[in-house]
Coordinates of C-alpha atoms in Angstrom, one line a residue:
M261 CA 118.9 118.0 24.6
S262 CA 117.2 121.0 26.2
S263 CA 117.4 121.7 29.9
L264 CA 113.7 120.7 30.3
Q265 CA 114.3 117.2 28.8
R266 CA 117.1 116.2 31.1
R267 CA 116.8 113.2 33.4
F268 CA 116.4 114.8 36.8
V269 CA 114.1 117.8 35.9
G270 CA 111.2 116.1 37.8
D271 CA 113.3 115.7 40.9
L272 CA 114.3 119.4 40.8
K273 CA 110.7 120.4 40.5
R274 CA 109.9 118.3 43.5
C275 CA 112.7 120.0 45.5
D276 CA 111.4 123.5 44.4
L277 CA 107.9 122.6 45.5
L278 CA 109.1 121.3 48.8
A279 CA 111.1 124.5 49.3
Q280 CA 108.0 126.6 48.7
K281 CA 106.1 124.5 51.3
L282 CA 108.9 124.8 53.8
K283 CA 109.1 128.5 53.3
F284 CA 105.3 128.7 54.1
I285 CA 105.9 126.7 57.3
E286 CA 108.8 129.0 58.3
E287 CA 106.7 132.1 57.7
Q288 CA 104.0 130.7 59.9
I289 CA 106.6 129.9 62.6
L290 CA 108.1 133.4 62.5
A291 CA 104.6 135.0 62.5
D292 CA 103.9 133.4 65.9
S293 CA 107.3 134.7 67.2
I294 CA 108.7 131.2 67.6
P295 CA 112.5 131.1 67.1
I296 CA 114.0 128.6 64.7
P297 CA 117.1 127.0 66.3
R298 CA 120.2 126.9 64.1
L299 CA 122.1 123.6 63.7
N300 CA 125.8 123.6 64.3
E301 CA 126.5 120.0 63.6
F302 CA 127.0 118.6 60.1
V303 CA 123.8 117.4 58.3
P304 CA 124.5 114.7 55.6
A305 CA 122.8 114.8 52.3
P306 CA 119.7 112.7 52.3
R307 CA 119.5 109.5 50.3
P308 CA 116.9 109.1 47.5
S309 CA 114.8 106.9 49.8
E310 CA 114.7 109.7 52.4
M311 CA 113.3 112.2 50.0
N312 CA 109.8 110.6 50.1
T313 CA 109.9 110.6 53.9
L314 CA 111.0 114.3 54.0
E315 CA 108.3 115.1 51.5
T316 CA 105.6 113.3 53.5
E317 CA 106.6 115.2 56.7
I318 CA 106.6 118.6 55.2
E319 CA 103.3 118.0 53.3
E320 CA 101.6 116.7 56.5
I321 CA 102.6 119.8 58.5
E322 CA 101.6 122.1 55.6
E323 CA 98.1 120.5 55.4
Q324 CA 97.6 120.7 59.1
L325 CA 98.6 124.4 59.1
L326 CA 96.3 125.2 56.2
E327 CA 93.4 123.5 57.9
N328 CA 94.2 125.2 61.1
N329 CA 94.3 128.6 59.5
K330 CA 91.0 127.9 57.8
N331 CA 89.3 126.8 61.0
M332 CA 90.8 129.7 62.9
K333 CA 89.6 132.2 60.3
N334 CA 86.0 130.8 60.5
L335 CA 86.1 130.8 64.3
M336 CA 87.4 134.4 64.5
N337 CA 84.6 135.5 62.0
N338 CA 82.0 133.8 64.1
Y339 CA 83.4 135.2 67.3
A340 CA 83.5 138.7 65.8
Q341 CA 79.9 138.4 64.5
L342 CA 78.5 137.2 67.9
N343 CA 80.3 140.1 69.7
E344 CA 79.0 142.6 67.2
C345 CA 75.5 141.2 67.7
M346 CA 75.8 141.6 71.5
Q347 CA 77.2 145.1 71.1
C348 CA 74.3 146.0 68.8
I349 CA 71.7 144.7 71.2
N350 CA 73.3 146.5 74.2
K351 CA 73.7 149.8 72.3
V352 CA 70.1 149.6 71.0
Q353 CA 68.8 149.0 74.5
Q354 CA 70.9 151.9 75.7
L355 CA 69.4 154.2 73.0
L356 CA 65.9 153.1 73.8
T357 CA 66.5 153.6 77.6
D358 CA 67.7 157.1 76.9
G359 CA 64.4 158.0 75.3
Q360 CA 65.4 157.8 71.6
R361 CA 62.1 156.1 70.7
Q362 CA 60.2 159.1 72.1
Q363 CA 62.4 161.5 70.2
A364 CA 61.9 159.5 67.1
R365 CA 58.1 159.5 67.6
Q366 CA 58.1 163.3 68.0
S367 CA 60.4 163.8 65.0
L368 CA 58.3 161.6 62.7
L369 CA 55.0 163.1 63.8
G370 CA 56.4 166.6 63.4
M371 CA 56.1 167.5 67.1
E372 CA 59.3 169.5 67.4
N373 CA 57.2 172.6 67.0
P374 CA 53.7 171.5 68.0
T375 CA 52.1 174.9 68.4
S376 CA 51.8 175.8 64.7
G377 CA 51.7 174.4 61.2
I378 CA 51.8 170.7 60.4
G379 CA 53.0 169.8 63.9
A380 CA 49.9 171.3 65.5
I381 CA 47.6 169.4 63.0
R382 CA 49.5 166.1 63.6
R383 CA 49.3 166.6 67.4
K384 CA 45.6 167.4 67.3
L385 CA 44.9 164.4 65.1
T386 CA 46.9 162.2 67.4
N387 CA 45.1 163.4 70.5
V388 CA 41.7 162.9 68.9
M389 CA 42.5 159.4 67.8
I390 CA 44.0 158.4 71.1
G391 CA 41.0 159.9 73.0
R392 CA 38.5 157.7 71.0
K393 CA 38.6 154.2 72.4
D394 CA 37.1 152.7 69.3
S395 CA 39.3 154.6 66.8
I396 CA 41.9 152.8 64.7
I397 CA 45.3 154.5 64.9
P398 CA 47.0 154.4 61.5
D399 CA 50.0 152.0 61.1
R400 CA 52.3 154.9 60.5
M401 CA 51.8 156.2 64.1
S402 CA 51.0 153.0 66.0
S403 CA 54.1 151.3 64.7
I404 CA 56.2 154.1 66.2
F405 CA 54.6 153.6 69.6
S406 CA 55.0 149.8 69.5
G407 CA 58.6 150.0 68.5
E408 CA 58.3 147.6 65.5
N409 CA 59.4 150.0 62.7
F410 CA 63.1 150.5 63.3
V411 CA 66.2 148.9 61.9
A412 CA 69.3 148.3 63.9
G413 CA 72.7 147.0 62.8
I414 CA 76.4 147.6 62.4
V415 CA 78.3 149.4 59.7
E416 CA 82.0 150.2 59.3
R417 CA 82.9 153.5 60.8
C418 CA 84.2 154.9 57.5
H419 CA 80.7 154.4 56.0
S420 CA 78.7 155.6 59.0
T421 CA 78.5 159.3 58.1
A422 CA 77.8 158.6 54.5
L423 CA 75.0 156.2 55.4
E424 CA 73.3 158.7 57.7
R425 CA 73.6 161.4 55.1
L426 CA 72.1 159.2 52.3
L427 CA 69.2 158.2 54.6
W428 CA 68.4 161.8 55.3
R429 CA 68.6 162.8 51.7
T430 CA 66.6 159.9 50.4
C431 CA 63.9 159.7 53.1
G432 CA 63.9 163.2 54.4
L433 CA 62.1 163.7 57.8
N434 CA 60.5 160.3 57.5
V435 CA 63.5 158.7 59.2
F436 CA 65.2 159.2 62.5
V437 CA 68.9 158.0 62.6
R438 CA 71.2 157.5 65.6
T439 CA 74.7 156.0 65.6
V440 CA 76.9 154.8 68.5
T441 CA 80.6 153.9 68.5
I442 CA 81.6 150.3 69.4
D443 CA 84.7 149.8 71.4
F444 CA 86.4 146.3 71.2
S445 CA 89.7 147.4 72.9
E446 CA 89.0 145.3 76.0
D447 CA 88.9 142.1 74.0
P448 CA 92.4 141.1 72.8
L449 CA 90.9 138.7 70.2
L450 CA 89.3 141.7 68.5
N451 CA 92.2 144.1 68.3
D452 CA 92.6 143.8 64.6
I453 CA 88.9 144.2 63.8
T454 CA 87.8 147.1 61.6
P455 CA 86.3 150.0 63.6
K456 CA 82.5 149.9 63.4
D457 CA 79.4 151.8 64.7
V458 CA 76.0 150.7 65.7
F459 CA 73.2 152.5 63.8
M460 CA 69.5 152.7 64.6
V461 CA 67.0 154.0 62.0
F462 CA 63.3 154.7 63.0
F463 CA 60.8 155.0 60.2
S464 CA 57.1 154.7 59.5
G465 CA 55.6 152.4 56.9
A466 CA 56.6 149.1 55.3
V467 CA 57.6 150.6 51.9
L468 CA 59.9 153.1 53.7
G469 CA 61.4 150.2 55.7
L470 CA 62.3 148.3 52.5
R471 CA 64.0 151.4 51.2
V472 CA 66.0 151.8 54.4
R473 CA 67.2 148.2 54.3
K474 CA 68.3 148.5 50.7
I475 CA 70.3 151.6 51.5
C476 CA 71.9 149.9 54.5
K477 CA 72.9 146.9 52.3
C478 CA 74.6 149.3 49.8
Y479 CA 77.1 150.2 52.5
Q480 CA 77.6 146.5 53.5
A481 CA 75.8 147.0 56.8
K482 CA 74.8 144.0 58.9
I483 CA 71.2 144.3 60.1
Y484 CA 70.3 142.4 63.3
D485 CA 66.8 141.4 64.4
Y486 CA 66.0 143.1 67.7
K487 CA 63.8 141.2 70.2
D488 CA 61.8 144.0 71.7
P489 CA 60.1 142.2 74.6
A490 CA 62.4 142.2 77.6
N491 CA 62.2 138.5 78.2
N492 CA 63.0 137.6 74.6
R493 CA 65.9 140.0 74.6
V494 CA 67.4 138.6 77.8
L495 CA 67.1 135.1 76.5
H496 CA 68.8 136.1 73.2
V497 CA 71.6 137.8 75.0
T498 CA 72.1 134.9 77.4
S499 CA 72.3 132.5 74.4
L500 CA 74.8 134.8 72.7
F501 CA 77.0 134.9 75.8
G502 CA 77.0 131.1 75.9
R503 CA 78.0 130.8 72.3
V504 CA 80.7 133.4 72.6
A505 CA 82.2 131.6 75.6
E506 CA 82.1 128.3 73.7
I507 CA 83.8 129.7 70.6
K508 CA 86.4 131.5 72.8
S509 CA 87.4 128.2 74.4
I510 CA 87.6 126.5 71.0
I511 CA 89.9 129.4 69.8
E512 CA 92.2 128.9 72.7
E513 CA 92.4 125.1 72.1
T514 CA 93.1 125.7 68.4
R515 CA 95.8 128.2 69.2
K516 CA 97.4 125.7 71.6
Y517 CA 97.4 123.0 69.0
R518 CA 98.9 125.4 66.4
N519 CA 101.6 126.5 68.8
T520 CA 102.5 122.9 69.6
L521 CA 102.6 122.0 65.9
L522 CA 104.8 125.0 65.0
R523 CA 107.2 124.4 67.8
A524 CA 107.7 120.9 66.7
A525 CA 108.3 122.0 63.1
A526 CA 110.7 124.8 64.3
F527 CA 113.2 122.2 65.6
K528 CA 113.3 120.5 62.2
A529 CA 113.0 123.5 59.9
H530 CA 116.7 124.3 59.7
E531 CA 117.6 120.6 59.1
W532 CA 115.0 120.3 56.4
D533 CA 116.3 123.5 54.8
I534 CA 119.8 122.1 54.7
K535 CA 118.7 118.8 53.3
L536 CA 116.6 120.5 50.6
Q537 CA 119.5 122.7 49.5
K538 CA 121.8 119.7 49.3
M539 CA 119.3 117.6 47.4
T540 CA 118.8 120.5 45.0
A541 CA 122.5 121.0 44.5
I542 CA 123.0 117.2 43.9
F543 CA 120.2 117.0 41.3
M544 CA 121.4 120.1 39.6
V545 CA 124.9 118.6 39.2
M546 CA 123.5 115.2 38.1
N547 CA 121.3 117.1 35.6
M548 CA 124.3 118.5 34.0
C549 CA 125.8 115.1 33.4
N550 CA 125.5 113.1 30.2
V551 CA 124.0 109.6 30.0
D552 CA 125.8 106.8 28.2
I553 CA 124.2 104.7 25.5
T554 CA 123.1 102.0 27.9
Q555 CA 121.3 104.6 30.1
R556 CA 123.1 103.1 33.1
Y557 CA 126.0 105.5 33.8
L558 CA 126.3 109.3 34.2
I559 CA 129.3 111.0 32.6
A560 CA 130.4 114.3 34.1
E561 CA 133.2 116.4 32.5
C562 CA 134.7 119.0 34.8
W563 CA 137.9 120.9 35.6
I564 CA 139.7 120.1 38.9
P565 CA 142.5 122.1 40.4
T566 CA 145.8 120.2 40.2
A567 CA 146.4 120.5 43.9
D568 CA 143.0 119.0 44.7
I569 CA 143.3 115.9 42.4
I570 CA 144.6 113.7 45.3
R571 CA 141.9 114.8 47.6
V572 CA 139.2 114.2 45.0
R573 CA 140.5 110.7 44.2
K574 CA 140.4 109.8 47.9
N575 CA 136.8 110.9 48.1
F576 CA 135.9 109.0 44.9
D577 CA 137.5 105.9 46.3
K578 CA 135.5 106.2 49.4
T579 CA 132.3 106.8 47.4
G580 CA 133.1 104.0 45.1
M581 CA 133.4 101.5 48.0
L582 CA 129.9 102.6 49.2
A583 CA 128.6 102.3 45.6
Q584 CA 129.9 98.8 45.1
E585 CA 127.7 97.6 48.0
K586 CA 124.7 98.5 45.8
N587 CA 126.2 97.3 42.5
G588 CA 127.4 100.8 41.6
Y589 CA 130.8 102.1 40.4
V590 CA 132.6 105.4 40.4
F591 CA 135.5 106.2 38.0
L592 CA 137.8 109.2 37.7
C593 CA 139.7 109.5 34.5
Q594 CA 142.0 112.4 33.6
I595 CA 141.6 113.6 30.0
E596 CA 144.2 115.6 28.0
T597 CA 142.7 118.6 26.2
N598 CA 143.9 121.7 24.4
K599 CA 141.1 123.9 25.8
V600 CA 142.1 126.8 28.0
P601 CA 141.2 126.0 31.6
P602 CA 138.8 128.3 33.4
T603 CA 140.0 130.8 36.1
Y604 CA 139.9 129.6 39.7
F605 CA 140.9 131.7 42.7
R606 CA 141.3 130.2 46.1
V607 CA 139.5 132.7 48.5
N608 CA 138.5 132.7 52.1
K609 CA 136.2 134.9 54.1
F610 CA 138.8 137.7 54.2
T611 CA 140.0 137.7 50.6
K612 CA 136.5 137.0 49.1
I613 CA 135.3 140.6 49.2
F614 CA 138.5 141.9 47.6
Q615 CA 138.3 139.3 44.8
S616 CA 134.7 140.3 44.2
I617 CA 135.8 144.0 43.7
V618 CA 138.4 142.9 41.2
N619 CA 136.0 140.6 39.4
S620 CA 133.5 143.4 39.0
Y621 CA 136.0 145.1 36.6
S622 CA 137.5 142.1 34.9
I623 CA 138.4 138.5 35.6
A624 CA 141.9 137.3 34.9
T625 CA 142.3 134.5 32.4
Y626 CA 144.1 131.2 33.2
R627 CA 147.6 131.8 34.8
E628 CA 147.4 135.6 34.5
I629 CA 148.5 137.8 37.4
N630 CA 145.6 138.4 39.8
P631 CA 145.7 142.0 41.2
A632 CA 143.5 141.0 44.2
P633 CA 146.4 140.6 46.7
W634 CA 147.6 144.1 46.1
T635 CA 144.1 145.4 46.1
M636 CA 143.8 144.3 49.7
I637 CA 146.2 147.1 50.7
T638 CA 145.8 149.7 48.0
F639 CA 142.0 149.9 48.1
P640 CA 141.5 150.7 51.8
F641 CA 144.7 152.7 52.0
L642 CA 143.7 155.1 49.1
F643 CA 140.3 155.5 50.8
A644 CA 142.1 156.5 54.1
V645 CA 144.3 158.9 52.2
M646 CA 141.2 160.8 51.0
F647 CA 139.2 160.3 54.2
G648 CA 141.9 160.9 56.8
D649 CA 139.9 161.2 60.1
A650 CA 141.1 159.2 63.1
G651 CA 137.8 159.7 65.0
H652 CA 135.5 158.4 62.3
G653 CA 138.1 155.7 61.5
L654 CA 137.8 154.4 65.1
I655 CA 134.0 154.1 64.6
M656 CA 134.4 152.2 61.4
F657 CA 137.1 149.9 62.9
F658 CA 135.0 149.0 66.0
V659 CA 131.8 148.4 64.0
A660 CA 133.7 146.1 61.6
L661 CA 135.4 144.4 64.5
A662 CA 132.0 143.7 66.2
F663 CA 130.8 142.1 62.9
I664 CA 133.9 139.9 62.8
L665 CA 133.8 138.8 66.5
F666 CA 130.1 137.9 66.3
E667 CA 129.9 136.8 62.7
N668 CA 128.7 133.3 63.7
K669 CA 125.9 134.7 65.9
I670 CA 124.7 137.5 63.6
K671 CA 121.9 136.7 61.2
I672 CA 121.1 139.6 58.9
D673 CA 118.2 139.5 56.4
D674 CA 118.2 143.1 55.4
E675 CA 119.9 143.8 52.1
I676 CA 121.7 147.0 53.1
M677 CA 123.0 145.6 56.4
G678 CA 123.9 142.4 54.6
S679 CA 126.3 144.5 52.4
F680 CA 128.0 145.9 55.4
Y681 CA 128.3 142.4 56.9
C682 CA 129.8 141.0 53.7
G683 CA 132.3 143.9 53.6
R684 CA 133.3 143.7 57.3
Y685 CA 136.9 142.9 56.6
I686 CA 137.4 145.7 54.1
I687 CA 135.7 148.2 56.4
L688 CA 138.0 147.0 59.2
L689 CA 141.1 147.9 57.0
M690 CA 139.5 151.1 55.9
G691 CA 139.0 152.2 59.5
L692 CA 142.5 151.0 60.5
F693 CA 144.2 153.0 57.7
S694 CA 141.9 156.0 58.4
I695 CA 143.2 156.1 62.0
Y696 CA 146.8 156.0 60.6
T697 CA 146.3 158.8 58.1
G698 CA 144.1 160.7 60.6
F699 CA 147.2 160.9 62.9
I700 CA 149.3 162.1 60.0
Y701 CA 146.8 164.8 59.2
N702 CA 146.3 165.4 62.9
D703 CA 142.5 165.2 62.3
F704 CA 140.3 163.8 65.0
Y705 CA 136.6 164.5 64.3
S706 CA 137.8 167.6 62.3
R707 CA 139.8 168.8 65.3
S708 CA 143.6 168.8 65.9
M709 CA 145.2 167.0 68.8
N710 CA 148.3 168.4 70.7
L711 CA 149.7 165.0 71.7
F712 CA 153.5 165.8 71.6
G713 CA 153.5 169.6 72.1
S714 CA 153.6 172.1 69.3
S715 CA 156.9 173.6 68.2
W716 CA 155.2 177.0 67.8
Y717 CA 154.5 179.5 70.6
N718 CA 152.9 182.9 71.0
P719 CA 155.6 185.6 70.5
Y720 CA 153.3 188.5 71.4
K721 CA 153.2 190.0 74.9
S722 CA 149.9 190.0 76.8
S723 CA 149.9 193.8 77.1
L724 CA 150.1 194.1 73.3
L725 CA 147.2 191.6 72.9
E726 CA 145.1 193.5 75.4
L727 CA 145.5 196.7 73.4
T728 CA 144.7 195.0 70.2
P729 CA 140.9 194.7 69.3
V730 CA 139.5 191.2 69.3
D731 CA 138.6 191.2 65.6
M732 CA 142.2 192.3 64.7
Q733 CA 143.8 189.6 66.9
F734 CA 142.9 187.0 64.3
D735 CA 144.9 188.9 61.7
L736 CA 148.1 188.5 63.7
I737 CA 150.7 186.1 62.2
L738 CA 153.4 183.9 63.7
P739 CA 156.8 184.9 62.3
P740 CA 159.0 181.8 62.1
Q741 CA 162.0 183.7 63.3
Y742 CA 160.2 184.6 66.6
A743 CA 157.4 182.0 67.0
Y744 CA 159.2 178.7 66.0
D745 CA 161.2 176.7 68.5
R746 CA 164.2 175.4 66.5
D747 CA 165.6 173.5 69.4
K748 CA 162.5 171.4 69.7
G749 CA 162.3 170.8 65.9
P750 CA 159.3 169.7 63.9
Y751 CA 156.2 168.0 65.3
V752 CA 157.0 164.4 66.2
F753 CA 154.3 162.7 64.1
G754 CA 151.9 164.3 61.6
L755 CA 150.7 167.8 61.2
D756 CA 151.5 170.4 63.8
P757 CA 148.4 171.3 65.8
V758 CA 149.2 175.0 65.3
W759 CA 147.5 174.8 61.9
N760 CA 144.2 174.5 63.7
L761 CA 144.5 178.3 64.4
A762 CA 145.1 179.3 60.8
E763 CA 142.4 180.9 58.7
N764 CA 143.4 178.8 55.7
R765 CA 143.4 175.5 57.8
L766 CA 140.6 173.8 55.8
T767 CA 142.0 174.9 52.5
F768 CA 145.5 173.7 53.4
T769 CA 144.4 170.3 54.7
N770 CA 142.0 169.6 51.8
S771 CA 144.7 170.5 49.3
M772 CA 147.2 168.3 51.1
K773 CA 144.7 165.3 51.1
M774 CA 143.9 165.9 47.4
K775 CA 147.6 166.1 46.3
A776 CA 148.5 163.0 48.4
S777 CA 145.6 161.1 46.8
I778 CA 146.8 162.1 43.3
V779 CA 150.3 161.0 44.0
F780 CA 149.3 157.6 45.4
G781 CA 146.7 157.2 42.7
I782 CA 149.2 157.7 39.9
I783 CA 151.6 155.2 41.7
Q784 CA 148.7 152.6 41.8
M785 CA 147.8 153.1 38.2
T786 CA 151.4 152.8 37.1
F787 CA 151.7 149.6 39.1
G788 CA 148.5 148.3 37.4
V789 CA 149.9 149.1 34.0
I790 CA 153.0 147.1 34.8
L791 CA 150.9 144.1 35.9
S792 CA 148.9 144.3 32.6
L793 CA 152.2 144.5 30.6
M794 CA 153.5 141.4 32.4
N795 CA 150.2 139.5 31.6
Y796 CA 150.6 140.4 27.9
L797 CA 154.2 139.4 27.9
F798 CA 153.3 136.1 29.4
V799 CA 151.1 135.2 26.4
S800 CA 153.9 136.6 24.0
V801 CA 151.6 138.8 22.1
L802 CA 154.1 141.5 20.9
L803 CA 151.6 143.3 18.7
V804 CA 149.1 143.6 21.5
V805 CA 151.8 144.9 23.8
I806 CA 152.7 147.7 21.4
S807 CA 149.0 148.6 21.0
F808 CA 148.5 148.5 24.7
Q809 CA 151.4 150.8 25.5
K810 CA 150.1 153.3 23.0
K811 CA 146.7 153.3 24.7
Q812 CA 148.2 153.7 28.1

């Protein structure tokens, strides 16, 4: 039977779907900076009848959040559009008040240079037509005076310059374009809005107006109808203010409702998460069981550590008593088999990281010697032999100690920091051994410490040193027969700090660390070979032992 044909596949799919919905709810909670409290008490696994209740609660909250997000999006769009419309009307009125219409009229009639050329002809023609009371002023000119032939709207700031350039290239001097920047920084509801500009295009003629509107639509610009008479404009702005205030109050109420909903969900989110994980684990285990011929019993075959059989029987007896109340039975039968049992290591939060390091190379078979207990000492110690700095070892030690002391309060989601958190105990030992080897090497942040007093002293007289040039003083040596205090003996612990004055100090200390690492490394490898030999002797494979010894 394939994994997709097993009995509880549908229940696992339901759990996965609920986990996705719960993840969406938690994302919404964290997006609003609402903390999710962690439960310290034990949460029992839900019964099958509770799964429907849990599913109903999660789905109801998800539906309410989706509807709330949809309504909030529509409200924010309407609020932004109304504010843009008001900004457009205000900026257009500001441009008209500043005399932009008169400049547009002069530009379109060619009156920038009215004393010669086409400008003089247009000015003269305009004066003649205006002087005759019965004359009919052409639409091209009268529309500019009436203010009907202009388009105002809003375009994204990144398209503003391109729109203006295209209008000039397409329509030439037949259009007059002005743009003004919009500032929404004073409104906290519009902080995330895309920067936009108000544009105003004067033109003459209906055909040219259609062309201008099409060009504006190409840049996704919003064109607003401008009520030119003052009374119409005031009424329109007043109406917009009322609608903006109404939508703003609705947005505030919607946010309050969302906050209340998310805070109520935050108190149950961790409990729901634990229940879903337990339900998923239960269904996964039940899905691995076989079903008997009568389709009434589940049969599970598993390996149990011998030391845990009594504890497992007690739990089964307790579960069996509960099952009998609902006409159910639980049996535990021990089966004799010739199969090799799987490897099982008892680990805790301290030994887990060391066992993981050993398992990354190879996993011991059943009843073989596990090298993890020795790795707990050799791995951090060999690191310290190569590292050997007491100052940096203190930093590692205290950082790991902080992770250990606050391990129940720290919640790390970052993958890199999570690696440091999981290896907090091994970092603690690495720092502790680095402090020890750092004192042996007398290395504290790459400097020596004179804690017990050096056995060496300066044999040269001060008068001789004063006569010796400074650059030659570094070439002076310390003869042991004159500079070493034999009565005091060698330095009490570690390397004598006098080596800090030697020219070959770095070469000497690096060579010492390297040779010490090689010596301890060979000892460790030899010990590993002995453990492997003992494992091969345990299974009594003489031929394999001979081959193994030849390889080593």
